[in-house]
Short mmCIF file of C-alpha atoms in Angstrom, two decimals:
data_model
loop_
_atom_site.label_atom_id
_atom_site.label_comp_id
_atom_site.label_asym_id
_atom_site.label_seq_id
_atom_site.Cartn_x
_atom_site.Cartn_y
_atom_site.Cartn_z
CA MET A 1 50.83 -32.01 -113.03
CA ASN A 2 48.87 -29.63 -114.03
CA VAL A 3 51.73 -27.89 -114.68
CA LYS A 4 51.00 -25.51 -117.31
CA ARG A 5 48.08 -24.09 -114.53
CA MET A 6 51.18 -23.96 -112.28
CA ALA A 7 53.34 -21.91 -113.97
CA THR A 8 51.58 -19.97 -115.22
CA ALA A 9 49.74 -18.83 -111.79
CA VAL A 10 53.16 -18.18 -111.51
CA LEU A 11 53.40 -15.75 -114.48
CA SER A 12 50.31 -13.89 -113.96
CA VAL A 13 51.82 -12.72 -110.58
CA ALA A 14 54.94 -11.88 -112.14
CA LEU A 15 53.63 -9.45 -114.77
CA LEU A 16 51.09 -7.61 -112.41
CA GLY A 17 55.44 -5.61 -111.63
CA THR A 18 57.81 -9.12 -110.71
CA ALA A 19 59.84 -9.94 -112.37
CA ALA A 20 61.72 -11.48 -110.04
CA ALA A 21 55.76 -39.49 -89.89
CA CYS A 22 52.69 -37.40 -89.48
CA GLY A 23 51.66 -34.60 -86.89
CA ASP A 24 50.87 -35.70 -84.03
CA SER A 25 47.59 -33.73 -82.63
CA THR A 26 47.57 -34.91 -79.11
CA LYS A 27 50.57 -32.88 -78.63
CA ASP A 28 49.56 -29.58 -79.16
CA THR A 29 46.89 -28.53 -76.21
CA ALA A 30 45.91 -25.47 -76.93
CA SER A 31 45.56 -25.59 -81.53
CA SER A 32 44.32 -28.51 -83.58
CA PRO A 33 43.66 -28.68 -87.45
CA GLY A 34 40.58 -26.56 -87.66
CA ALA A 35 40.80 -23.83 -85.73
CA SER A 36 42.61 -20.73 -87.48
CA ALA A 37 44.07 -18.72 -84.94
CA GLY A 38 43.20 -15.42 -85.65
CA SER A 39 38.98 -16.52 -85.37
CA ALA A 40 40.32 -18.39 -82.05
CA ALA A 41 37.18 -18.29 -79.18
CA SER A 42 40.11 -17.07 -77.07
CA THR A 43 43.45 -16.72 -77.30
CA PRO A 44 45.81 -19.80 -77.17
CA PRO A 45 48.55 -20.35 -74.23
CA ALA A 46 52.57 -18.39 -75.46
CA VAL A 47 54.22 -20.27 -77.09
CA THR A 48 57.82 -20.36 -78.14
CA LEU A 49 58.89 -21.94 -81.34
CA LYS A 50 62.37 -23.51 -81.87
CA GLY A 51 63.59 -23.07 -85.45
CA MET A 52 66.80 -23.59 -87.18
CA LEU A 53 68.48 -21.53 -90.34
CA PHE A 54 71.77 -21.19 -91.90
CA GLY A 55 73.91 -17.94 -92.19
CA ASP A 56 73.94 -15.09 -90.45
CA ALA A 57 71.38 -13.05 -88.44
CA PRO A 58 69.56 -9.64 -89.78
CA LYS A 59 70.93 -7.43 -87.27
CA ASP A 60 67.56 -6.44 -87.04
CA MET A 61 65.75 -9.51 -86.69
CA ALA A 62 64.78 -8.95 -83.37
CA ALA A 63 62.92 -5.74 -84.03
CA VAL A 64 60.98 -8.12 -86.49
CA LEU A 65 60.40 -10.93 -84.56
CA THR A 66 59.34 -7.91 -81.58
CA GLU A 67 56.92 -6.22 -84.12
CA PHE A 68 55.75 -10.02 -85.29
CA GLU A 69 55.14 -9.81 -81.05
CA ALA A 70 52.82 -7.17 -80.91
CA ARG A 71 50.31 -8.13 -83.71
CA THR A 72 49.82 -11.19 -82.66
CA LYS A 73 50.03 -11.32 -79.08
CA ASN A 74 46.29 -12.17 -79.21
CA THR A 75 46.42 -14.27 -81.90
CA LEU A 76 48.66 -16.43 -82.19
CA ASN A 77 50.62 -15.96 -78.82
CA THR A 78 53.49 -16.97 -79.77
CA LYS A 79 57.93 -16.36 -80.03
CA LEU A 80 60.20 -17.61 -81.88
CA ASP A 81 63.79 -18.44 -81.17
CA ILE A 82 65.58 -19.11 -83.77
CA GLN A 83 69.27 -20.68 -83.81
CA TRP A 84 71.55 -19.13 -87.55
CA ASN A 85 73.42 -22.12 -87.82
CA PRO A 86 77.19 -21.60 -90.05
CA ILE A 87 76.03 -22.66 -93.79
CA ASN A 88 78.87 -25.05 -93.23
CA ASP A 89 77.85 -26.91 -90.12
CA HIS A 90 74.03 -26.14 -90.33
CA LYS A 91 73.52 -30.50 -92.21
CA GLN A 92 75.60 -31.58 -89.39
CA LYS A 93 73.99 -29.65 -86.65
CA VAL A 94 70.44 -30.73 -87.63
CA LYS A 95 71.74 -33.90 -88.03
CA LEU A 96 73.85 -34.39 -85.27
CA MET A 97 70.57 -33.34 -83.33
CA MET A 98 68.24 -35.72 -84.61
CA ALA A 99 70.22 -37.97 -83.74
CA ALA A 100 70.26 -37.07 -79.98
CA GLY A 101 66.67 -36.27 -80.07
CA GLU A 102 66.49 -32.70 -79.21
CA SER A 103 63.64 -30.90 -80.19
CA ALA A 104 63.42 -27.93 -82.45
CA ASP A 105 59.52 -26.89 -83.95
CA PHE A 106 61.25 -26.02 -87.13
CA VAL A 107 64.91 -26.83 -89.37
CA PHE A 108 66.00 -25.72 -92.70
CA ASP A 109 66.43 -29.23 -94.57
CA ALA A 110 66.48 -29.89 -98.20
CA GLU A 111 68.28 -32.72 -100.67
CA PHE A 112 71.27 -31.03 -100.61
CA ALA A 113 70.72 -31.27 -96.71
CA ASN A 114 69.69 -34.09 -94.64
CA LEU A 115 66.36 -35.08 -96.40
CA LYS A 116 67.01 -37.43 -97.77
CA GLU A 117 68.40 -39.36 -94.79
CA LEU A 118 66.55 -37.84 -92.21
CA VAL A 119 62.67 -38.61 -94.35
CA PRO A 120 63.21 -42.43 -94.07
CA GLN A 121 64.32 -42.70 -91.09
CA GLY A 122 60.61 -41.03 -89.81
CA ALA A 123 62.32 -38.18 -88.36
CA TYR A 124 59.82 -35.20 -89.91
CA ALA A 125 56.10 -34.66 -89.69
CA GLN A 126 53.94 -35.78 -92.49
CA LEU A 127 52.41 -32.37 -93.40
CA ASP A 128 49.76 -33.51 -95.83
CA LYS A 129 46.09 -32.43 -93.51
CA TYR A 130 47.69 -29.07 -92.99
CA PHE A 131 47.84 -27.95 -97.11
CA ASN A 132 44.47 -27.30 -98.77
CA ASN A 133 42.95 -27.34 -95.80
CA ASP A 134 40.12 -24.45 -95.32
CA ALA A 135 41.85 -24.19 -91.36
CA TYR A 136 44.16 -22.94 -92.49
CA PRO A 137 43.13 -20.60 -95.56
CA GLY A 138 46.65 -19.55 -95.77
CA LEU A 139 48.22 -22.14 -96.56
CA LYS A 140 45.48 -22.84 -99.07
CA LYS A 141 45.89 -19.80 -101.02
CA ALA A 142 49.52 -20.28 -101.21
CA PHE A 143 50.09 -24.01 -102.17
CA THR A 144 48.38 -24.83 -104.91
CA PRO A 145 47.49 -28.46 -104.70
CA GLU A 146 49.93 -29.22 -107.18
CA PHE A 147 53.28 -27.59 -106.00
CA ILE A 148 52.18 -30.16 -102.91
CA GLU A 149 52.10 -32.64 -104.86
CA ALA A 150 55.67 -32.42 -107.19
CA ASN A 151 57.14 -32.03 -104.14
CA LYS A 152 55.60 -34.80 -101.94
CA ARG A 153 58.47 -37.87 -101.52
CA TYR A 154 58.56 -41.52 -102.16
CA ASP A 155 55.83 -42.39 -100.65
CA ASN A 156 53.34 -40.26 -101.77
CA HIS A 157 53.51 -38.01 -98.36
CA LEU A 158 54.67 -33.89 -97.85
CA TYR A 159 56.96 -34.07 -95.12
CA THR A 160 57.86 -29.61 -95.77
CA ILE A 161 57.05 -26.73 -96.46
CA PRO A 162 58.16 -26.27 -99.47
CA PHE A 163 59.69 -22.08 -100.68
CA THR A 164 60.03 -20.92 -104.01
CA GLN A 165 59.11 -17.70 -106.22
CA TYR A 166 60.04 -19.63 -110.11
CA PHE A 167 60.03 -22.83 -111.15
CA TYR A 168 64.34 -21.38 -111.35
CA ASP A 169 66.44 -19.31 -110.62
CA ILE A 170 68.41 -17.93 -113.07
CA ASP A 171 71.83 -18.54 -112.38
CA VAL A 172 74.89 -16.31 -112.97
CA ILE A 173 78.24 -14.85 -112.34
CA TYR A 174 77.90 -11.49 -110.52
CA ILE A 175 81.02 -9.01 -111.86
CA ARG A 176 82.43 -5.44 -110.91
CA LYS A 177 80.94 -3.51 -113.70
CA ASP A 178 83.19 -0.76 -112.60
CA LEU A 179 86.27 -3.11 -113.28
CA ARG A 180 85.69 -3.82 -116.48
CA GLU A 181 84.60 -0.54 -118.08
CA LYS A 182 88.31 0.29 -115.96
CA PHE A 183 89.42 -1.88 -117.91
CA GLY A 184 88.23 -1.28 -120.99
CA LEU A 185 86.29 -4.67 -122.01
CA SER A 186 83.10 -4.77 -123.69
CA PRO A 187 79.89 -6.19 -122.12
CA ILE A 188 80.24 -10.14 -121.38
CA LYS A 189 78.51 -12.31 -123.93
CA SER A 190 80.26 -15.53 -123.69
CA TYR A 191 82.71 -17.82 -122.12
CA GLU A 192 85.52 -16.09 -123.92
CA ASP A 193 84.78 -12.60 -122.76
CA LEU A 194 84.44 -13.52 -119.39
CA GLN A 195 88.03 -15.61 -119.14
CA LYS A 196 89.25 -11.79 -120.48
CA TYR A 197 88.37 -10.67 -117.69
CA TYR A 198 89.63 -12.47 -115.58
CA ASP A 199 92.83 -12.80 -117.47
CA THR A 200 92.68 -8.84 -116.76
CA VAL A 201 92.13 -8.88 -113.56
CA LEU A 202 95.24 -10.98 -112.64
CA GLU A 203 97.19 -8.96 -115.21
CA LYS A 204 95.95 -5.35 -113.75
CA GLU A 205 94.39 -5.58 -110.73
CA LYS A 206 96.99 -6.78 -108.20
CA GLY A 207 95.45 -8.58 -105.17
CA VAL A 208 92.05 -8.80 -106.22
CA THR A 209 91.22 -12.58 -107.19
CA PRO A 210 88.94 -12.85 -110.22
CA LEU A 211 86.10 -14.54 -108.76
CA ALA A 212 85.07 -15.52 -104.97
CA LEU A 213 83.78 -19.14 -104.99
CA GLY A 214 82.60 -21.00 -101.78
CA GLY A 215 85.19 -24.56 -101.10
CA SER A 216 82.43 -26.45 -99.83
CA ARG A 217 80.57 -26.39 -103.70
CA GLY A 218 83.48 -24.76 -105.83
CA PHE A 219 82.10 -24.37 -109.73
CA TYR A 220 78.76 -24.48 -108.97
CA LYS A 221 77.49 -24.51 -112.08
CA ILE A 222 79.55 -22.52 -114.35
CA PHE A 223 80.81 -24.93 -117.33
CA GLY A 224 77.08 -27.33 -116.72
CA GLY A 225 75.74 -28.07 -119.42
CA MET A 226 78.67 -28.87 -121.78
CA ASN A 227 77.37 -31.58 -123.61
CA PRO A 228 73.69 -31.66 -125.54
CA GLU A 229 71.19 -32.90 -123.65
CA ASN A 230 70.34 -36.78 -124.00
CA ASN A 231 67.22 -38.04 -123.02
CA THR A 232 68.10 -41.98 -122.47
CA VAL A 233 71.53 -40.60 -121.07
CA ARG A 234 70.30 -39.23 -117.23
CA PRO A 235 71.98 -38.39 -114.57
CA VAL A 236 71.17 -39.14 -111.07
CA GLY A 237 72.61 -38.04 -107.77
CA ILE A 238 73.39 -40.45 -105.15
CA ALA A 239 76.13 -39.27 -102.39
CA GLY A 240 77.11 -37.37 -103.63
CA VAL A 241 78.00 -39.52 -106.68
CA ASN A 242 77.27 -38.77 -110.09
CA PHE A 243 75.30 -41.93 -111.71
CA PHE A 244 73.83 -41.70 -116.26
CA VAL A 245 71.45 -43.70 -116.18
CA GLN A 246 70.89 -45.13 -119.74
CA LEU A 247 66.98 -45.75 -121.02
CA SER A 248 65.89 -47.60 -123.62
CA ASP A 249 64.49 -45.08 -126.76
CA ASP A 250 61.22 -45.73 -125.66
CA LEU A 251 62.41 -44.66 -122.09
CA LYS A 252 60.45 -47.99 -120.72
CA THR A 253 63.62 -50.60 -119.80
CA VAL A 254 67.02 -49.49 -117.71
CA LYS A 255 70.02 -50.64 -119.89
CA ASP A 256 72.78 -49.19 -117.98
CA VAL A 257 74.17 -47.59 -115.09
CA VAL A 258 77.10 -45.93 -115.73
CA ALA A 259 79.17 -43.78 -111.93
CA PHE A 260 81.58 -41.60 -111.97
CA GLY A 261 85.08 -42.77 -112.93
CA ASP A 262 83.92 -45.94 -113.66
CA ALA A 263 86.19 -47.63 -116.46
CA ASP A 264 85.65 -46.12 -119.84
CA SER A 265 84.54 -50.04 -120.89
CA GLU A 266 81.18 -49.45 -118.58
CA TYR A 267 81.30 -45.19 -120.18
CA GLY A 268 81.13 -47.35 -123.99
CA LYS A 269 78.51 -48.69 -123.25
CA LEU A 270 76.74 -45.15 -123.67
CA PRO A 271 76.60 -42.89 -126.39
CA ALA A 272 78.89 -39.93 -128.31
CA PRO A 273 79.77 -37.91 -125.69
CA TYR A 274 79.17 -40.27 -122.49
CA ASN A 275 81.33 -42.70 -123.70
CA THR A 276 83.99 -41.98 -121.99
CA LEU A 277 84.48 -40.58 -118.53
CA ARG A 278 86.45 -37.51 -119.96
CA THR A 279 84.10 -36.69 -122.24
CA ALA A 280 80.83 -37.33 -120.25
CA HIS A 281 82.23 -34.60 -117.51
CA PRO A 282 84.60 -31.87 -119.91
CA ASP A 283 83.45 -29.34 -117.14
CA HIS A 284 86.28 -30.69 -114.73
CA ASP A 285 88.99 -30.14 -117.30
CA LYS A 286 87.47 -26.33 -117.06
CA TYR A 287 87.99 -27.01 -112.84
CA ALA A 288 91.41 -27.75 -113.69
CA GLU A 289 92.64 -25.09 -115.95
CA TRP A 290 90.16 -22.61 -113.83
CA SER A 291 91.81 -23.17 -110.83
CA LYS A 292 93.74 -20.03 -111.24
CA TYR A 293 91.31 -17.81 -111.25
CA LEU A 294 90.60 -18.50 -107.28
CA GLU A 295 92.37 -18.16 -104.10
CA LYS A 296 94.85 -20.21 -103.34
CA ASP A 297 93.36 -20.85 -99.57
CA VAL A 298 89.58 -21.54 -101.40
CA LEU A 299 88.82 -24.93 -99.40
CA SER A 300 88.41 -22.84 -96.18
CA GLN A 301 86.27 -20.08 -97.42
CA LYS A 302 82.87 -20.16 -96.06
CA ASP A 303 81.44 -16.89 -97.56
CA ALA A 304 81.91 -16.39 -100.43
CA LYS A 305 79.86 -12.78 -101.02
CA ALA A 306 81.17 -11.41 -98.60
CA TYR A 307 84.39 -11.79 -99.83
CA PHE A 308 83.28 -10.32 -102.63
CA MET A 309 81.72 -7.63 -100.83
CA SER A 310 84.58 -6.20 -99.31
CA GLY A 311 87.03 -6.03 -102.31
CA LYS A 312 88.70 -9.07 -102.63
CA ALA A 313 87.30 -10.77 -105.69
CA ALA A 314 85.70 -9.35 -108.21
CA SER A 315 83.00 -11.71 -109.24
CA TYR A 316 81.24 -14.64 -107.34
CA GLU A 317 78.45 -16.70 -108.19
CA GLY A 318 74.96 -16.81 -107.39
CA THR A 319 70.85 -16.15 -108.84
CA ILE A 320 69.33 -13.42 -110.52
CA SER A 321 66.91 -13.33 -108.16
CA SER A 322 69.28 -11.02 -105.81
CA PHE A 323 71.16 -9.01 -107.51
CA ALA A 324 68.94 -5.40 -106.23
CA ALA A 325 69.47 -6.18 -102.73
CA ASP A 326 73.88 -7.24 -104.25
CA ARG A 327 73.96 -4.41 -105.94
CA LYS A 328 73.16 -1.91 -103.53
CA LYS A 329 74.47 -3.84 -100.34
CA LEU A 330 78.12 -3.36 -103.11
CA GLN A 331 77.45 -0.06 -102.84
CA ASP A 332 76.88 0.83 -99.73
CA THR A 333 80.18 -0.09 -99.12
CA ASN A 334 81.31 0.92 -101.88
CA SER A 335 79.55 4.12 -104.10
CA ALA A 336 82.37 3.76 -106.57
CA ALA A 337 81.73 -0.01 -107.22
CA ASP A 338 78.86 -1.44 -109.39
CA LEU A 339 77.38 -4.98 -110.54
CA GLU A 340 76.27 -6.48 -113.39
CA PHE A 341 75.31 -10.35 -114.26
CA PHE A 342 77.19 -13.27 -117.28
CA VAL A 343 73.63 -15.75 -117.29
CA TYR A 344 75.40 -18.98 -117.51
CA ASN A 345 72.83 -20.98 -119.57
CA ALA A 346 73.22 -20.08 -124.04
CA ASN A 347 70.20 -20.43 -124.35
CA VAL A 348 69.08 -19.36 -121.25
CA ARG A 349 70.79 -16.42 -121.89
CA ASP A 350 69.07 -16.53 -124.99
CA MET A 351 65.47 -16.27 -123.02
CA LYS A 352 64.42 -19.63 -125.91
CA THR A 353 61.63 -21.43 -124.88
CA LYS A 354 62.54 -24.87 -123.36
CA ALA A 355 65.88 -23.80 -121.84
CA ILE A 356 65.61 -24.70 -118.20
CA SER A 357 65.06 -27.41 -117.33
CA THR A 358 63.41 -28.43 -113.96
CA ASN A 359 61.44 -31.33 -111.68
CA TYR A 360 59.23 -28.48 -110.51
CA LYS A 361 60.25 -29.59 -106.31
CA SER A 362 61.97 -26.41 -104.58
CA ASN A 363 65.29 -26.88 -104.03
CA ASN A 364 65.02 -24.67 -100.44
CA SER A 365 61.98 -25.81 -96.97
CA VAL A 366 61.17 -26.38 -93.23
CA ALA A 367 60.68 -29.51 -91.76
CA ILE A 368 58.38 -30.26 -88.36
CA PRO A 369 60.56 -32.37 -86.89
CA ALA A 370 57.80 -35.46 -85.73
CA ASN A 371 59.12 -35.08 -82.05
CA SER A 372 58.04 -31.94 -82.09
CA LYS A 373 55.46 -31.05 -78.74
CA ASN A 374 54.34 -27.65 -81.15
CA ILE A 375 53.14 -28.48 -84.47
CA ASP A 376 49.70 -27.56 -84.87
CA ARG A 377 51.07 -24.35 -83.47
CA THR A 378 53.88 -24.24 -85.38
CA MET A 379 51.94 -24.65 -89.01
CA LYS A 380 49.57 -21.09 -87.20
CA PHE A 381 52.66 -19.81 -87.56
CA PHE A 382 53.91 -20.42 -91.32
CA ASP A 383 49.29 -20.43 -91.62
CA TRP A 384 49.56 -17.02 -90.99
CA LEU A 385 53.23 -15.96 -92.55
CA PHE A 386 50.88 -17.14 -95.76
CA SER A 387 47.21 -15.50 -95.14
CA GLU A 388 48.31 -11.75 -96.07
CA ARG A 389 51.44 -9.77 -97.89
CA ALA A 390 51.44 -7.91 -95.23
CA ASN A 391 52.80 -10.49 -92.81
CA HIS A 392 54.83 -12.13 -95.42
CA ASP A 393 56.93 -8.84 -96.22
CA LEU A 394 57.85 -8.13 -92.07
CA PHE A 395 59.36 -11.31 -92.00
CA GLU A 396 61.16 -11.21 -95.92
CA TYR A 397 61.91 -7.18 -96.43
CA GLY A 398 61.28 -5.93 -92.80
CA ILE A 399 58.99 -3.01 -90.94
CA GLU A 400 58.11 -1.19 -93.23
CA GLY A 401 59.21 2.51 -93.52
CA LYS A 402 62.09 1.39 -91.35
CA HIS A 403 63.70 -1.06 -94.34
CA TRP A 404 61.52 -0.91 -97.06
CA GLN A 405 58.00 0.76 -98.54
CA ALA A 406 55.99 -0.60 -100.99
CA VAL A 407 55.69 0.79 -105.00
CA GLY A 408 52.46 -0.14 -106.75
CA ASN A 409 51.49 -3.50 -105.78
CA ASN A 410 54.13 -5.55 -106.09
CA GLN A 411 57.46 -3.68 -106.33
CA VAL A 412 59.08 -2.56 -103.65
CA LYS A 413 61.80 0.15 -102.89
CA LEU A 414 64.52 -0.61 -99.91
CA LEU A 415 65.56 1.90 -98.12
CA ASP A 416 69.00 2.58 -95.96
CA GLU A 417 67.82 0.81 -92.83
CA SER A 418 66.87 -1.62 -95.13
CA LYS A 419 71.15 -3.14 -94.93
CA ASN A 420 70.41 -3.86 -91.52
CA TYR A 421 67.70 -6.57 -92.66
CA THR A 422 68.52 -8.97 -95.09
CA PHE A 423 66.87 -12.40 -94.55
CA PRO A 424 67.40 -15.06 -96.30
CA GLY A 425 63.96 -15.58 -97.61
CA TYR A 426 64.93 -18.83 -99.74
CA GLU A 427 64.85 -20.48 -96.03
CA MET A 428 61.29 -19.41 -94.46
CA THR A 429 59.32 -16.60 -97.25
CA TRP A 430 59.18 -17.16 -100.45
CA ASN A 431 55.92 -17.90 -102.02
CA PRO A 432 54.95 -17.40 -105.85
CA ASN A 433 51.84 -15.79 -105.02
CA MET A 434 53.93 -12.99 -103.20
CA ILE A 435 56.86 -12.10 -104.90
CA ARG A 436 57.82 -8.01 -104.94
CA ILE A 437 60.65 -7.14 -107.73
CA ASN A 438 62.87 -4.65 -106.32
CA GLU A 439 61.93 -1.14 -108.35
CA SER A 440 65.65 -0.02 -109.29
CA LEU A 441 65.86 -2.94 -111.10
CA ASP A 442 67.15 -2.42 -114.93
CA ASP A 443 65.04 -4.04 -117.46
CA THR A 444 67.15 -5.88 -118.46
CA ALA A 445 67.18 -8.42 -115.55
CA LYS A 446 63.24 -7.21 -114.96
CA LYS A 447 63.24 -9.21 -118.74
CA TYR A 448 64.65 -11.84 -117.18
CA LEU A 449 62.58 -12.47 -113.78
CA GLU A 450 59.65 -12.21 -116.38
CA TYR A 451 61.16 -14.80 -118.38
CA SER A 452 61.77 -17.48 -115.61
CA ALA A 453 57.98 -17.46 -114.77
CA LYS A 454 57.10 -18.03 -118.85
CA ALA A 455 55.65 -21.65 -118.41
CA ASP A 456 57.54 -21.93 -122.58
CA THR A 457 60.65 -21.60 -120.46
CA TYR A 458 60.85 -24.47 -118.88
CA TYR A 459 60.38 -28.97 -119.54
CA SER A 460 60.60 -32.37 -117.40
CA PRO A 461 63.27 -34.22 -118.90
CA PRO A 462 62.67 -38.10 -118.41
CA LEU A 463 63.72 -38.97 -114.79
CA ALA A 464 63.73 -35.48 -113.05
CA LYS A 465 60.38 -36.93 -111.10
CA PHE A 466 62.72 -39.38 -109.54
CA THR A 467 63.78 -39.37 -106.08
CA PHE A 468 66.27 -41.69 -105.07
CA ASP A 469 64.88 -43.36 -101.52
CA ASN A 470 68.36 -44.56 -99.88
CA THR A 471 66.64 -47.12 -96.99
CA ASN A 472 67.67 -50.27 -98.28
CA VAL A 473 71.57 -48.92 -98.90
CA LYS A 474 71.58 -46.80 -95.38
CA SER A 475 75.13 -48.09 -94.47
CA GLU A 476 76.64 -47.74 -98.17
CA PHE A 477 75.07 -44.85 -98.02
CA ALA A 478 76.54 -42.56 -95.19
CA ASN A 479 80.02 -43.94 -96.14
CA ILE A 480 79.98 -43.52 -99.64
CA ASN A 481 78.89 -39.92 -98.33
CA SER A 482 81.73 -39.53 -95.75
CA LYS A 483 84.34 -40.99 -98.48
CA PHE A 484 83.26 -38.87 -101.68
CA THR A 485 82.06 -35.97 -100.10
CA PRO A 486 85.72 -34.29 -99.72
CA PHE A 487 87.16 -36.01 -103.00
CA LEU A 488 84.23 -33.63 -104.75
CA GLN A 489 85.08 -30.91 -102.94
CA MET A 490 88.87 -30.24 -104.76
CA LEU A 491 87.48 -31.78 -107.63
CA LYS A 492 84.64 -29.17 -107.46
CA VAL A 493 87.56 -26.13 -106.83
CA GLY A 494 89.63 -27.96 -109.84
CA GLN A 495 92.88 -29.01 -107.13
CA TYR A 496 92.63 -32.55 -109.21
CA LYS A 497 95.34 -31.79 -112.62
CA ASP A 498 94.58 -34.82 -113.76
CA TRP A 499 91.69 -35.87 -112.49
CA THR A 500 90.31 -38.92 -114.32
CA ALA A 501 92.61 -40.79 -112.83
CA ASP A 502 92.06 -39.75 -109.64
CA ALA A 503 88.12 -39.96 -111.08
CA VAL A 504 89.18 -43.89 -111.10
CA LYS A 505 90.96 -44.90 -108.16
CA MET A 506 88.57 -42.98 -105.78
CA ASN A 507 85.35 -45.27 -107.76
CA GLY A 508 87.82 -48.45 -106.45
CA GLU A 509 87.60 -47.15 -102.61
CA LEU A 510 83.43 -46.58 -103.15
CA LYS A 511 83.10 -50.14 -104.71
CA ALA A 512 85.35 -51.30 -101.66
CA LEU A 513 82.22 -49.56 -99.63
CA GLY A 514 79.39 -50.24 -101.39
CA LEU A 515 79.38 -49.43 -104.07
CA ASP A 516 77.71 -51.63 -106.40
CA LYS A 517 75.16 -52.32 -103.85
CA VAL A 518 73.91 -48.93 -104.56
CA ARG A 519 74.31 -48.90 -108.17
CA ALA A 520 72.41 -51.86 -108.24
CA GLU A 521 69.26 -50.54 -105.91
CA LEU A 522 69.47 -47.57 -108.39
CA LYS A 523 68.46 -48.98 -110.88
CA LYS A 524 65.71 -51.60 -109.05
CA GLN A 525 64.45 -48.14 -108.19
CA VAL A 526 64.47 -46.27 -112.07
CA GLN A 527 63.19 -49.58 -113.26
CA ASP A 528 60.22 -49.58 -110.53
CA TYR A 529 59.77 -45.63 -111.36
CA LEU A 530 58.66 -46.38 -115.01
CA ASP A 531 56.94 -49.98 -114.43
CA LYS A 532 54.10 -47.58 -112.40
CA GLY A 533 54.23 -44.91 -114.92
CA GLY A 534 57.17 -42.84 -113.68
CA LYS A 535 58.33 -39.99 -116.87
#
């Protein structure tokens, strides 16, 4: 993949003002690949496309959809009916819908949701033909061949519309700046500073939780990368379980595969500090130590950001792209409050080159169910969405003049009514060619966003592009995932104080469900990947 070309294109956009199952065309009688919606000889029959996204529908979503329908009545002649699922229910709802054979036209899905399971089952349509196709100029312009290639599955086909703004949205802890200043603390530049802030909150701000976390993911990226990276020891996650794949020095042969909770005799085959369970996963000790900074009932917390915004917490985990919107939302609730951020990773914090590993794949995407009767019409909608900035901005920012206004070519000012339209762009609209930076961002945030667009910020480590195919271990995968997920949730919020003993016990239970069969399949697939020239 031509990574340099792709990343340079993204950087060009950023520096202009940003910081920030083949589709069966016979199912569509009104449209076919090759006829652009805007140039159709006649208006196609009316259609309503059913979508499934997660989160809360923006308050003014209906007004945006009405505006969309008015703009496209004589071209697309399309309406959208979007079902918004609670974030913790979306994955299961999509899975149940597919199992029941119910129809939908587009659904949010991702590696962390159902893609790994549903794609091999043939649940989603192949979308290759809609990209790099002159009949879909919007998609062709917005999605480079390199980006599409990077997001193809193990069978070299594309099953999603991938969404991203940068190759990585920098992880941060959002902090109440006004509280930090109230306590007389200096700006937070290290984990030690952060812990001092949390200890002070516990002592002096009664009734306020130091750190708000979502119960389903816990300490998401905090303390990530504590061990130095080793090219010959590569992590691969399967059904929630972390495996370490040890490669030979020339990176051409799989030597060993160690699963989370294996005996130390197995970890002993790996080089230090991966040679014991505890030293291989030092973050879990920190989770147990820092659990005192969380809500007592953190496992039931479904919306950590809302909890923070309500004034009940002094910080929460997020990504830098949402800084401007989140700061405004906080101040709409409490005019005396202010927001700042701490970047987890020290190398990223210092804006070093080759600091962020990536496989150049999108973390978020929409898939088109193979049983949809409107595959072509759905892709015509997305072609329209990305064909012009005005179309894209309608969905990402709302109605211009009501929710937002343009500043220059690539900046945006959020108006007072924007609080009624906060759309999760990562679910449907993100694209590197259509980024707008919030004009209210401070210089620090702008510098980090520009940094995140630079080609030399990223690197692709061994096996970064490897994707595990669970076809040969479907039942084992499902059983392990079902058993391990509740354990992982507890582990990620620091509820296991003697976590190594609990991990070893869980490992034994997973072996009874087929862990070693999955291990063998992983070893085989990685070796096949390497033998075929994969890196």
